[in-house]
Short mmCIF file of C-alpha atoms in Angstrom, two decimals:
data_model
loop_
_atom_site.label_atom_id
_atom_site.label_comp_id
_atom_site.label_asym_id
_atom_site.label_seq_id
_atom_site.Cartn_x
_atom_site.Cartn_y
_atom_site.Cartn_z
CA MET A 1 -0.04 0.06 -0.01
CA LEU A 2 2.74 2.35 0.67
CA ALA A 3 4.09 1.74 -2.69
CA HIS A 4 0.86 2.45 -4.33
CA ARG A 5 0.64 5.62 -2.28
CA SER A 6 3.97 6.85 -3.47
CA GLY A 7 2.80 6.46 -7.23
CA ALA A 8 4.50 2.94 -7.87
CA GLY A 9 1.18 1.23 -8.65
CA ASP A 10 -0.68 3.37 -11.33
CA VAL A 11 -3.82 1.56 -11.21
CA GLN A 12 -4.26 1.71 -7.60
CA HIS A 13 -2.92 5.18 -7.51
CA GLY A 14 -5.58 6.28 -9.89
CA ALA A 15 -8.26 4.51 -7.85
CA ASP A 16 -7.18 6.31 -4.77
CA ARG A 17 -7.21 9.75 -6.43
CA ALA A 18 -10.68 9.10 -7.83
CA ARG A 19 -11.72 8.79 -4.12
CA GLU A 20 -9.85 11.78 -2.83
CA VAL A 21 -11.13 15.37 -1.90
CA TYR A 22 -8.27 17.60 -2.19
CA GLN A 23 -8.57 21.01 -0.25
CA SER A 24 -6.18 24.16 -0.14
CA SER A 25 -6.09 25.77 3.28
CA THR A 26 -9.23 25.63 5.77
CA MET A 27 -12.55 27.34 6.31
CA GLY A 28 -11.10 28.57 9.76
CA ALA A 29 -8.42 30.54 7.86
CA LEU A 30 -11.05 32.00 5.57
CA LEU A 31 -13.11 33.22 8.68
CA ASP A 32 -9.96 34.84 9.99
CA GLY A 33 -9.60 36.86 6.74
CA VAL A 34 -6.81 34.87 5.01
CA TYR A 35 -7.80 35.78 1.59
CA ASP A 36 -4.59 35.37 -0.37
CA GLY A 37 -3.42 31.82 -1.40
CA ASP A 38 -0.50 30.51 -3.42
CA VAL A 39 -2.24 27.76 -5.16
CA THR A 40 -3.08 28.47 -8.76
CA ILE A 41 -6.29 27.34 -10.61
CA ALA A 42 -3.90 25.33 -13.02
CA GLU A 43 -2.38 23.50 -10.14
CA LEU A 44 -5.88 22.95 -8.49
CA LEU A 45 -7.14 21.28 -11.61
CA THR A 46 -4.36 18.61 -11.46
CA HIS A 47 -6.15 17.43 -8.17
CA GLY A 48 -9.73 17.10 -9.51
CA ASP A 49 -12.25 18.15 -12.24
CA PHE A 50 -15.13 19.04 -9.85
CA GLY A 51 -15.40 21.50 -6.92
CA LEU A 52 -15.83 24.85 -5.51
CA GLY A 53 -13.98 27.75 -3.70
CA THR A 54 -13.16 31.41 -3.94
CA PHE A 55 -10.44 33.42 -5.32
CA ASN A 56 -7.57 35.67 -3.94
CA HIS A 57 -8.80 38.85 -2.31
CA LEU A 58 -12.27 36.91 -1.82
CA ASP A 59 -13.13 38.01 -5.29
CA GLY A 60 -16.24 36.06 -5.92
CA GLU A 61 -17.22 32.27 -5.99
CA MET A 62 -15.71 29.41 -7.71
CA VAL A 63 -17.25 26.41 -9.41
CA ILE A 64 -15.53 23.51 -11.31
CA LEU A 65 -17.34 21.28 -13.52
CA ASP A 66 -15.73 18.69 -15.90
CA GLY A 67 -12.37 19.98 -15.52
CA THR A 68 -13.14 23.69 -16.21
CA CYS A 69 -12.93 26.28 -13.74
CA TYR A 70 -15.49 29.42 -13.70
CA HIS A 71 -15.39 32.57 -11.84
CA LEU A 72 -18.78 33.84 -10.46
CA ARG A 73 -18.71 37.50 -9.51
CA SER A 74 -20.69 39.75 -7.32
CA ASP A 75 -22.89 41.01 -10.13
CA GLY A 76 -24.15 37.40 -10.70
CA SER A 77 -22.12 36.84 -13.81
CA ALA A 78 -19.79 34.05 -14.65
CA SER A 79 -16.80 33.62 -16.72
CA LEU A 80 -13.83 31.18 -17.38
CA ALA A 81 -11.16 31.60 -14.71
CA ALA A 82 -7.59 31.97 -15.69
CA GLY A 83 -5.10 29.23 -15.01
CA SER A 84 -2.83 31.84 -13.34
CA ASP A 85 -5.44 32.91 -10.89
CA HIS A 86 -4.93 32.09 -7.30
CA THR A 87 -7.20 30.62 -4.48
CA PRO A 88 -7.11 31.02 -0.73
CA PHE A 89 -9.55 28.08 -0.28
CA ALA A 90 -10.80 25.41 -2.65
CA ALA A 91 -11.93 21.87 -2.50
CA VAL A 92 -12.02 19.58 -5.55
CA THR A 93 -12.36 15.75 -6.40
CA TRP A 94 -12.45 13.45 -9.44
CA PHE A 95 -16.33 13.19 -9.70
CA ARG A 96 -17.41 9.65 -10.31
CA THR A 97 -20.95 9.04 -10.18
CA ASP A 98 -21.97 6.44 -7.63
CA THR A 99 -25.66 7.07 -7.30
CA THR A 100 -28.34 9.09 -9.17
CA ILE A 101 -31.73 10.23 -7.99
CA PRO A 102 -34.44 11.82 -10.00
CA VAL A 103 -35.68 14.87 -8.66
CA PRO A 104 -39.73 15.30 -8.65
CA SER A 105 -41.09 18.69 -9.69
CA GLY A 106 -41.48 21.28 -7.10
CA THR A 107 -38.78 19.79 -4.86
CA SER A 108 -37.45 22.46 -2.45
CA ARG A 109 -33.75 22.62 -1.09
CA SER A 110 -34.72 20.86 2.19
CA GLU A 111 -36.28 18.05 0.18
CA VAL A 112 -33.37 17.65 -2.07
CA ILE A 113 -31.14 17.50 1.00
CA ALA A 114 -33.44 14.71 2.47
CA LEU A 115 -33.30 12.79 -0.71
CA ILE A 116 -29.41 12.70 -0.48
CA ASP A 117 -29.30 12.10 3.20
CA GLU A 118 -31.70 9.01 2.55
CA ALA A 119 -29.38 7.57 -0.45
CA ILE A 120 -25.83 7.88 1.17
CA PRO A 121 -24.49 4.96 2.76
CA SER A 122 -22.67 6.86 5.70
CA LYS A 123 -22.78 10.29 7.13
CA ASN A 124 -19.13 9.93 7.95
CA LEU A 125 -17.78 10.19 4.33
CA ILE A 126 -17.41 13.08 2.06
CA TYR A 127 -19.75 13.20 -0.95
CA GLY A 128 -19.36 15.40 -4.23
CA ILE A 129 -22.98 16.48 -4.98
CA ARG A 130 -24.28 17.58 -8.45
CA VAL A 131 -27.83 18.62 -9.15
CA THR A 132 -28.57 19.17 -12.78
CA GLY A 133 -31.90 20.44 -14.20
CA THR A 134 -34.39 23.33 -14.35
CA PHE A 135 -34.76 25.46 -11.27
CA SER A 136 -38.06 27.44 -10.88
CA LYS A 137 -36.11 29.83 -8.56
CA ILE A 138 -32.75 29.91 -7.14
CA LYS A 139 -31.44 32.36 -4.83
CA THR A 140 -27.59 33.03 -4.74
CA ARG A 141 -25.07 35.24 -3.09
CA THR A 142 -21.48 36.11 -4.01
CA VAL A 143 -18.86 37.66 -1.90
CA MET A 144 -17.25 40.86 -3.21
CA GLU A 145 -13.68 41.58 -3.77
CA GLN A 146 -11.80 42.79 -0.50
CA ARG A 147 -8.63 45.01 0.07
CA PRO A 148 -6.16 44.72 2.77
CA PRO A 149 -6.40 45.10 5.77
CA TYR A 150 -8.78 42.16 5.27
CA PRO A 151 -11.79 42.06 7.67
CA PRO A 152 -13.10 38.49 8.94
CA LEU A 153 -15.34 36.67 6.65
CA THR A 154 -18.55 37.35 8.74
CA GLN A 155 -17.88 41.16 8.09
CA ALA A 156 -17.06 40.71 4.41
CA ALA A 157 -20.10 38.56 3.87
CA ALA A 158 -22.35 41.15 5.39
CA GLY A 159 -21.95 43.24 2.19
CA GLN A 160 -22.47 40.17 -0.23
CA ALA A 161 -24.44 40.61 -3.19
CA GLU A 162 -27.57 38.59 -3.70
CA SER A 163 -29.32 37.53 -7.16
CA GLU A 164 -32.42 35.43 -7.77
CA PHE A 165 -32.78 33.47 -11.07
CA THR A 166 -36.26 32.01 -12.18
CA GLY A 167 -36.62 29.24 -14.73
CA ALA A 168 -33.12 28.61 -14.89
CA VAL A 169 -31.38 25.55 -16.49
CA GLY A 170 -28.15 24.76 -14.85
CA THR A 171 -26.04 22.76 -12.16
CA LEU A 172 -25.67 23.02 -8.28
CA ALA A 173 -22.15 21.68 -7.64
CA GLY A 174 -20.52 21.20 -4.09
CA PHE A 175 -20.06 18.84 -1.07
CA ARG A 176 -21.73 17.35 1.78
CA THR A 177 -19.19 17.17 4.51
CA PRO A 178 -19.26 15.41 7.69
CA ASP A 179 -19.87 17.36 11.15
CA TYR A 180 -16.51 16.62 12.37
CA GLU A 181 -14.90 18.51 9.61
CA GLN A 182 -16.49 21.72 10.69
CA GLY A 183 -13.86 24.43 10.59
CA ILE A 184 -11.63 22.43 8.40
CA SER A 185 -14.42 22.48 5.75
CA VAL A 186 -18.00 23.61 5.80
CA ALA A 187 -19.91 20.93 7.55
CA GLY A 188 -23.16 19.86 5.96
CA TYR A 189 -24.09 21.17 2.33
CA HIS A 190 -21.94 23.76 0.68
CA LEU A 191 -23.29 24.10 -3.03
CA HIS A 192 -22.68 26.81 -5.94
CA PHE A 193 -24.78 27.31 -9.00
CA ILE A 194 -23.89 27.98 -12.48
CA ASP A 195 -26.40 28.02 -15.37
CA GLU A 196 -26.26 25.87 -18.47
CA ALA A 197 -24.65 28.82 -20.69
CA ARG A 198 -22.04 29.27 -17.94
CA THR A 199 -22.83 33.09 -17.75
CA ARG A 200 -24.49 33.38 -14.33
CA GLY A 201 -24.23 31.90 -10.89
CA GLY A 202 -23.24 32.17 -7.26
CA HIS A 203 -23.31 30.49 -3.94
CA SER A 204 -26.69 28.78 -3.50
CA LEU A 205 -28.76 30.08 -0.48
CA ASP A 206 -32.09 28.62 -1.60
CA PHE A 207 -33.72 26.92 -4.62
CA ARG A 208 -36.81 24.83 -5.91
CA VAL A 209 -36.33 22.24 -8.75
CA ASP A 210 -38.76 21.97 -11.55
CA GLN A 211 -37.21 18.85 -12.83
CA GLY A 212 -33.60 17.41 -12.56
CA GLU A 213 -31.39 14.64 -11.37
CA ILE A 214 -28.84 14.30 -8.34
CA ALA A 215 -25.64 12.76 -8.81
CA ILE A 216 -23.37 11.61 -5.87
CA SER A 217 -19.78 10.72 -5.87
CA ALA A 218 -18.33 9.26 -2.59
CA ALA A 219 -14.84 10.09 -1.33
CA SER A 220 -12.86 8.42 1.57
CA GLU A 221 -9.64 10.14 1.26
CA PHE A 222 -8.92 13.68 2.28
CA HIS A 223 -5.78 15.67 1.29
CA LEU A 224 -5.58 18.90 2.98
CA SER A 225 -2.70 21.27 1.63
CA LEU A 226 -1.86 24.09 4.17
CA PRO A 227 -0.03 27.37 3.36
CA ARG A 228 3.50 27.60 4.51
CA SER A 229 3.92 31.22 4.41
CA GLY A 230 1.79 34.51 4.81
CA GLN A 231 -1.07 35.38 6.89
CA PHE A 232 -1.96 31.78 7.63
CA LEU A 233 0.97 31.09 9.86
CA ASP A 234 -0.32 33.70 12.49
CA SER A 235 -4.13 33.21 12.10
CA ASP A 236 -6.49 32.01 14.95
CA LEU A 237 -7.96 28.84 13.23
CA SER A 238 -9.73 27.55 16.37
CA PRO A 239 -12.24 30.40 17.36
CA ALA A 240 -14.81 29.31 20.07
CA ASN A 241 -17.70 30.07 18.03
CA VAL A 242 -16.66 28.70 14.52
CA SER A 243 -19.90 26.93 13.68
CA ASP A 244 -21.90 30.08 14.24
CA GLN A 245 -19.39 32.14 12.09
CA ILE A 246 -19.65 29.68 9.28
CA HIS A 247 -23.45 29.76 9.49
CA THR A 248 -23.40 33.54 9.26
CA ALA A 249 -20.84 33.73 6.52
CA GLU A 250 -22.60 30.84 4.40
CA GLY A 251 -26.00 32.33 4.82
CA ASP A 252 -27.46 29.17 6.18
#
């Protein structure tokens, strides 16, 4: 197994990567205003073809689908991200569908979550979640670019821009993460939306599905890459009220 982990066994190594979530930095660091990272989008895409995150200076939201990274901005628009862009926080995986679930018409966000919770084999693994279809409504928010000295995330999120789309065809992409990862990641559901034309999107706050399908990809490996320089080294990564701060920042 050690040989496989070091790359000696290509087949097994590939299987391991397909079940791994790679994450740069932590949610705790983002809460503390660490908005500059040294991981480029080009490097991030060597670790997965599906995921989400944000960009340096907290400049909008990120969604990755089918190996392409999109930059979701505070005006609700979306565009291709540059490979040279950097991220202070992102999570990616190689999405391999294990389970699909049809979504009945009129299904709410809470009902979609219930469908997924009933379908997964364990609440202790990490799951990539992709919901594709037509949304009768979807409410999103997108954080706005910050300038040093950076405020903590709860303050930065207070000025976030919100958008609401109706009759939108597109994809919700993100993760269901175990409760024990709170502060490292976002425990529970963290989903970003992008429309089919890849021109609009944001962090999902609420939605209702007209028709669609849920795809689930389970992961049992977690690779956490921590910054070795900059503000991260002196940050408070274990605040007493981390869950409350995350709920406030994420709008849950």
